[in-house]
Tab-separated table of C-alpha atoms in Angstrom:
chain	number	residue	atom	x	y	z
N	16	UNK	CA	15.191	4.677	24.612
N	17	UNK	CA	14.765	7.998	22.912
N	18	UNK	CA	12.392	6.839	20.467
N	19	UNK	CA	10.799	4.665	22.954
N	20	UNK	CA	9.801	7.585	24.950
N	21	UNK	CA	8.652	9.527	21.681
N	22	UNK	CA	6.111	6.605	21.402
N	23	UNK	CA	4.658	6.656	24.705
N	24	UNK	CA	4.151	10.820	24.172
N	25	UNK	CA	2.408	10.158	21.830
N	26	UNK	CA	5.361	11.370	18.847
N	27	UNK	CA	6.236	8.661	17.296
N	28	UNK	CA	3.454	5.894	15.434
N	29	UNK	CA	4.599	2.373	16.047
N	30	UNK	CA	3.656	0.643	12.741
N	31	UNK	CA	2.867	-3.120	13.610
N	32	UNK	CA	3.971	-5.804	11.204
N	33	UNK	CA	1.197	-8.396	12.250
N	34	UNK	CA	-0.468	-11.733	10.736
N	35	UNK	CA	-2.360	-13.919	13.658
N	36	UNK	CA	-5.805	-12.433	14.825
N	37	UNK	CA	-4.630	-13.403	18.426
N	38	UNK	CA	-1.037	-11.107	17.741
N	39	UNK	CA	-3.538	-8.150	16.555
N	40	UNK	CA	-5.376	-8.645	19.573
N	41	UNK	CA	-2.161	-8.218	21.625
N	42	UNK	CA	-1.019	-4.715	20.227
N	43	UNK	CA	-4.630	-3.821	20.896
N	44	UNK	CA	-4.434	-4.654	24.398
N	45	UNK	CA	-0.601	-2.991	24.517
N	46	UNK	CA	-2.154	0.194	23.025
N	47	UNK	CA	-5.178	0.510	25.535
N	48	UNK	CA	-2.695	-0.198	28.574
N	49	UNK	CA	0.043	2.280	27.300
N	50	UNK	CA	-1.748	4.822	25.154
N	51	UNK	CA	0.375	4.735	22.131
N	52	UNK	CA	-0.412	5.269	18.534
N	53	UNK	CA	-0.227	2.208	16.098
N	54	UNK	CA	-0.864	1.249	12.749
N	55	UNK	CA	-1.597	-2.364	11.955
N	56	UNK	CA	0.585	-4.007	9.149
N	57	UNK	CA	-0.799	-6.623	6.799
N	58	UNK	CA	-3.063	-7.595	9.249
N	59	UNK	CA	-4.172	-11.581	7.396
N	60	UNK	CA	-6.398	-12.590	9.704
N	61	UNK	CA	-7.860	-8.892	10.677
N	62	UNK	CA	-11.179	-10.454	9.194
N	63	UNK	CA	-11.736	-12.332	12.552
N	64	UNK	CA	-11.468	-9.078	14.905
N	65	UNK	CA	-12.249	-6.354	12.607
N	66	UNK	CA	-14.731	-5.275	14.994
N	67	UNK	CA	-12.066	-5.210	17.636
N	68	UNK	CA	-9.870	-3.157	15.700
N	69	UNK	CA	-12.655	-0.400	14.909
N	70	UNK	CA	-13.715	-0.334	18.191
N	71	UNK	CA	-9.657	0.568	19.044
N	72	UNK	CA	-9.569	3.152	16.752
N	73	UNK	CA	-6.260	1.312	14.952
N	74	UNK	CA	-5.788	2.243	11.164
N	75	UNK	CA	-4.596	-0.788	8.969
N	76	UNK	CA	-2.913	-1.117	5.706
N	77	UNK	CA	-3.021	-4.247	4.285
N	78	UNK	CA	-1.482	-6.488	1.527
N	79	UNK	CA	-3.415	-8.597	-0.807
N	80	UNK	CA	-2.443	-11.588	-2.301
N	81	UNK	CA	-3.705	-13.566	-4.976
N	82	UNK	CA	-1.253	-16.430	-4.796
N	83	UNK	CA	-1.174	-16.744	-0.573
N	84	UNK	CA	1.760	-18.969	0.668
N	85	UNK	CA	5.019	-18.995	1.849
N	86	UNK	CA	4.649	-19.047	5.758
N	87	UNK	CA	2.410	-20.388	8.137
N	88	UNK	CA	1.064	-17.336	10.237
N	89	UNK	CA	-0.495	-15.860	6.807
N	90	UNK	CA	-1.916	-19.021	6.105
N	91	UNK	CA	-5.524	-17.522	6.609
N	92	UNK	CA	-5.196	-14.500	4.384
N	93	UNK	CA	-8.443	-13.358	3.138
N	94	UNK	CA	-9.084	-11.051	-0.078
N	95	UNK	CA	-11.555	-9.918	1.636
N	96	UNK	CA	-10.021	-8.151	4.299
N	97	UNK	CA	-10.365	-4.853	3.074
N	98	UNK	CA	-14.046	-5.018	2.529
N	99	UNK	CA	-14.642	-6.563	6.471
N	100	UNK	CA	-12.215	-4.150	7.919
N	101	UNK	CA	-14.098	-1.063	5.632
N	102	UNK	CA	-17.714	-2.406	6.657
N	103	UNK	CA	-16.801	-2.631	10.322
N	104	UNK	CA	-15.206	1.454	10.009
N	105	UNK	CA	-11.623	0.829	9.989
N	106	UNK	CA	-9.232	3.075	8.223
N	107	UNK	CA	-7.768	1.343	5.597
N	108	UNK	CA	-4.487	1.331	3.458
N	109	UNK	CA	-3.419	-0.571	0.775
N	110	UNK	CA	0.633	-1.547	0.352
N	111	UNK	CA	2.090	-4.085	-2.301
N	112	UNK	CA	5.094	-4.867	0.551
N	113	UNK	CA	7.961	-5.177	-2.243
N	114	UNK	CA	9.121	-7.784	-3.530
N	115	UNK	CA	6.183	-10.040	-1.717
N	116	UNK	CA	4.139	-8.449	-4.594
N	117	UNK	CA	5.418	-5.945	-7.235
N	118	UNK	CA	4.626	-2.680	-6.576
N	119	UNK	CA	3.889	-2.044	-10.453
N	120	UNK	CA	0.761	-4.335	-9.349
N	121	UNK	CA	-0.060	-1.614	-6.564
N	122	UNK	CA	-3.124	-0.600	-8.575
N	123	UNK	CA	-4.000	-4.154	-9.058
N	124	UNK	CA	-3.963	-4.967	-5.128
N	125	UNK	CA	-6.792	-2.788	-4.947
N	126	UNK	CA	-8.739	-3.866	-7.672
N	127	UNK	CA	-8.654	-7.332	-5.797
N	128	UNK	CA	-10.137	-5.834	-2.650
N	129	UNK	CA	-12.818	-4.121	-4.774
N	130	UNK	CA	-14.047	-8.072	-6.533
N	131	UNK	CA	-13.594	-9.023	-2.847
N	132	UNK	CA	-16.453	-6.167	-1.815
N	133	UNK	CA	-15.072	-3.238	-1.061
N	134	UNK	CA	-16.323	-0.199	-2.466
N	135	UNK	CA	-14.106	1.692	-4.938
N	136	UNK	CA	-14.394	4.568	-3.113
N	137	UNK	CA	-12.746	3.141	-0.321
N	138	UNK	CA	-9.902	1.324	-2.525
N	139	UNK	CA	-9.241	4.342	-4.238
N	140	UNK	CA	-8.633	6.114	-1.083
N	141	UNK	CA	-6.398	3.269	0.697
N	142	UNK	CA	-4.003	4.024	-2.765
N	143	UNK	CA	-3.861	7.849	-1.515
N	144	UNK	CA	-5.285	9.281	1.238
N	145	UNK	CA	-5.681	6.507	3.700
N	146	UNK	CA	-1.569	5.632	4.154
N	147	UNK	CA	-0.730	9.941	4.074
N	148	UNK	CA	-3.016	10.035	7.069
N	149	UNK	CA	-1.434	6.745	8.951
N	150	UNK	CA	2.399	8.524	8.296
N	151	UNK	CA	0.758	11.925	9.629
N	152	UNK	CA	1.254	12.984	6.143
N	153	UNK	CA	-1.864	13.694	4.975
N	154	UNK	CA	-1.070	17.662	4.867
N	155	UNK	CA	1.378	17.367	2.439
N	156	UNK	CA	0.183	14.147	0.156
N	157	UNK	CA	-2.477	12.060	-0.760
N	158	UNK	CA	-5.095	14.176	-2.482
N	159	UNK	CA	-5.545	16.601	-5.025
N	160	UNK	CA	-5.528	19.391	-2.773
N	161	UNK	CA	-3.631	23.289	-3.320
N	162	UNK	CA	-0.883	23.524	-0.965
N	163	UNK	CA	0.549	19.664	-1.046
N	164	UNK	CA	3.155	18.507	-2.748
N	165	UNK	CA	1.725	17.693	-6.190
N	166	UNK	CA	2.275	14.194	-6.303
N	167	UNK	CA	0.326	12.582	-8.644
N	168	UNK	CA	-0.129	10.217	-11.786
N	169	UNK	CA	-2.607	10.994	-14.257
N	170	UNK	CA	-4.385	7.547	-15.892
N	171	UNK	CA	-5.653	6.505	-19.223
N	172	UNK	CA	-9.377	5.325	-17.738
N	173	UNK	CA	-10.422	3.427	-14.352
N	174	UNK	CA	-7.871	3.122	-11.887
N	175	UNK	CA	-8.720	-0.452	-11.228
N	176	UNK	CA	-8.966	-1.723	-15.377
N	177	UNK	CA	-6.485	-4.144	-15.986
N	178	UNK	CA	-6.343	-1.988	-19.533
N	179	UNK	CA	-5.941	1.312	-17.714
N	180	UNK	CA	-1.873	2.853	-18.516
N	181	UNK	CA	-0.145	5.101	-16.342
N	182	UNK	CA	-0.023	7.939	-18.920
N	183	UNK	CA	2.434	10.549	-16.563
N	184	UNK	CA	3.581	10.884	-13.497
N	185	UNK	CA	4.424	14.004	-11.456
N	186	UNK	CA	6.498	14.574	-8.436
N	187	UNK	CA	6.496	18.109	-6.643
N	188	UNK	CA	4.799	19.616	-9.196
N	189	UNK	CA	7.424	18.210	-12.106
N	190	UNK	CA	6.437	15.636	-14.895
N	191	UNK	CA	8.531	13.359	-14.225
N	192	UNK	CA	7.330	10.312	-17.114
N	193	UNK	CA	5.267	11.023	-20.004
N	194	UNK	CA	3.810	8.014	-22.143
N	195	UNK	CA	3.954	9.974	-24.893
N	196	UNK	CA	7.478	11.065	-24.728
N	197	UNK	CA	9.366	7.664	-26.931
N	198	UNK	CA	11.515	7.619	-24.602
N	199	UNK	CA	9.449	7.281	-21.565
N	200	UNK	CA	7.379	4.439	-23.667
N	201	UNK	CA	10.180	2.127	-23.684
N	202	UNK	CA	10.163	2.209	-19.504
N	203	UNK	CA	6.406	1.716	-19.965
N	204	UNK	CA	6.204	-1.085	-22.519
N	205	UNK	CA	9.519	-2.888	-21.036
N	206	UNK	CA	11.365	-5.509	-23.149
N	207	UNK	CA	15.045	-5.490	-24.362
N	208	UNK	CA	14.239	-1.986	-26.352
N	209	UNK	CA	14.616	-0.525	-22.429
N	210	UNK	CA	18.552	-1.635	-22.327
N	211	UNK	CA	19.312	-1.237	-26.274
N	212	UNK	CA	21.491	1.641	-26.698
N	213	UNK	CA	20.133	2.464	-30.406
N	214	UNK	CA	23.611	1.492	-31.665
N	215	UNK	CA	24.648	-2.297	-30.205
N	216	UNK	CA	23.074	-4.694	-27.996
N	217	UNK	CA	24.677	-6.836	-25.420
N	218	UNK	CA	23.371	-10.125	-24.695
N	219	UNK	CA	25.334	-12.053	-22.053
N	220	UNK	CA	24.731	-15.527	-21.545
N	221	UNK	CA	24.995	-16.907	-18.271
């Protein structure tokens, strides 16, 4: 009941795990008759009322999937939903939504929405900026600004090239991973190097 009340304040953001254009259309009605904040979750079929969703005001982070399946309501998934939702004004995140899709393909999922028309502007933004802002975060991460928390990878070339290596990463102002370090590399590269001790290797079979 506590947190209940924090969400009709106005304190606490209900995040909406949604598929069905007529279910989006439902927390948008719940939201204009109550007043509470909400951000949209995966959102498949927010092509059909994107307009309805700007005209809300409702942020959405979405998933995109390039092999669509596995239950009904997402049946109408649409690569394209970030480039209809950023065209009609909404705010837009991107999430991968481990294990549905790997979040080592988080890059990827926007490179998708960027063949499917949206601008990489707007792609590169739903990686960062876009989902600080929808956890009221956007003080501390999401951009390269002074004062946040200096989270941050630096790349090898264009953030959406499937060629493009995560060269290090740094996490309140500490590196963190360095491709150049060897032993770093072997966490980047993967294979059975990652679990061989330099002395013996274990294989069990199963």
């Amino acid at each position: 009941m506590e947190a209940l009340l924090e969400v009709l304040d106005g304190r606490r953001i209900v995040h909406f795990h949604t598929h069905r254009h007529d279910d989006i259309l439902t927390v948008l009605r719940l939201k204009r008759e109550f007043g509470f904040r909400v951000v949209l979750h995966h959102v498949s079929e927010a092509w059909k009322v994107a307009d309805e969703i700007a005209a809300a005001g409702v942020p959405c982070s979405i998933i995109i999937l390039d092999a669509p399946g596995g239950k009904l309501e997402a049946t109408e998934i649409r690569m394209e939903n970030g480039a209809v939702l950023e065209k009609a004004g909404v705010d837009v995140a991107i999430h991968t939504d481990d294990l549905i899709t790997d979040s080592r393909w988080f890059l990827r999922s926007a490179a998708l929405a960027v063949r499917a028309g949206m601008s990489p502007e707007k792609a590169l933004e739903a990686l960062t900026l876009a989902g600080a802002r929808m956890l009221d975060l956007a003080d501390r991460i999401g951009s390269l600004d002074p004062g946040k928390d200096a989270d941050f990878i630096i790349l090898s070339g264009d953030p959406f090239s499937i060629y493009t290596h995560v060269e290090q990463t740094w996490v309140e102002g500490q590196k963190v991973f360095d491709r150049a370090d060897p032993e770093d590399r072997r966490y980047a590269v993967g294979g059975t190097g990652v679990f061989d001790d330099g002395d013996t290797f274990v294989h069990e079979a199963h």
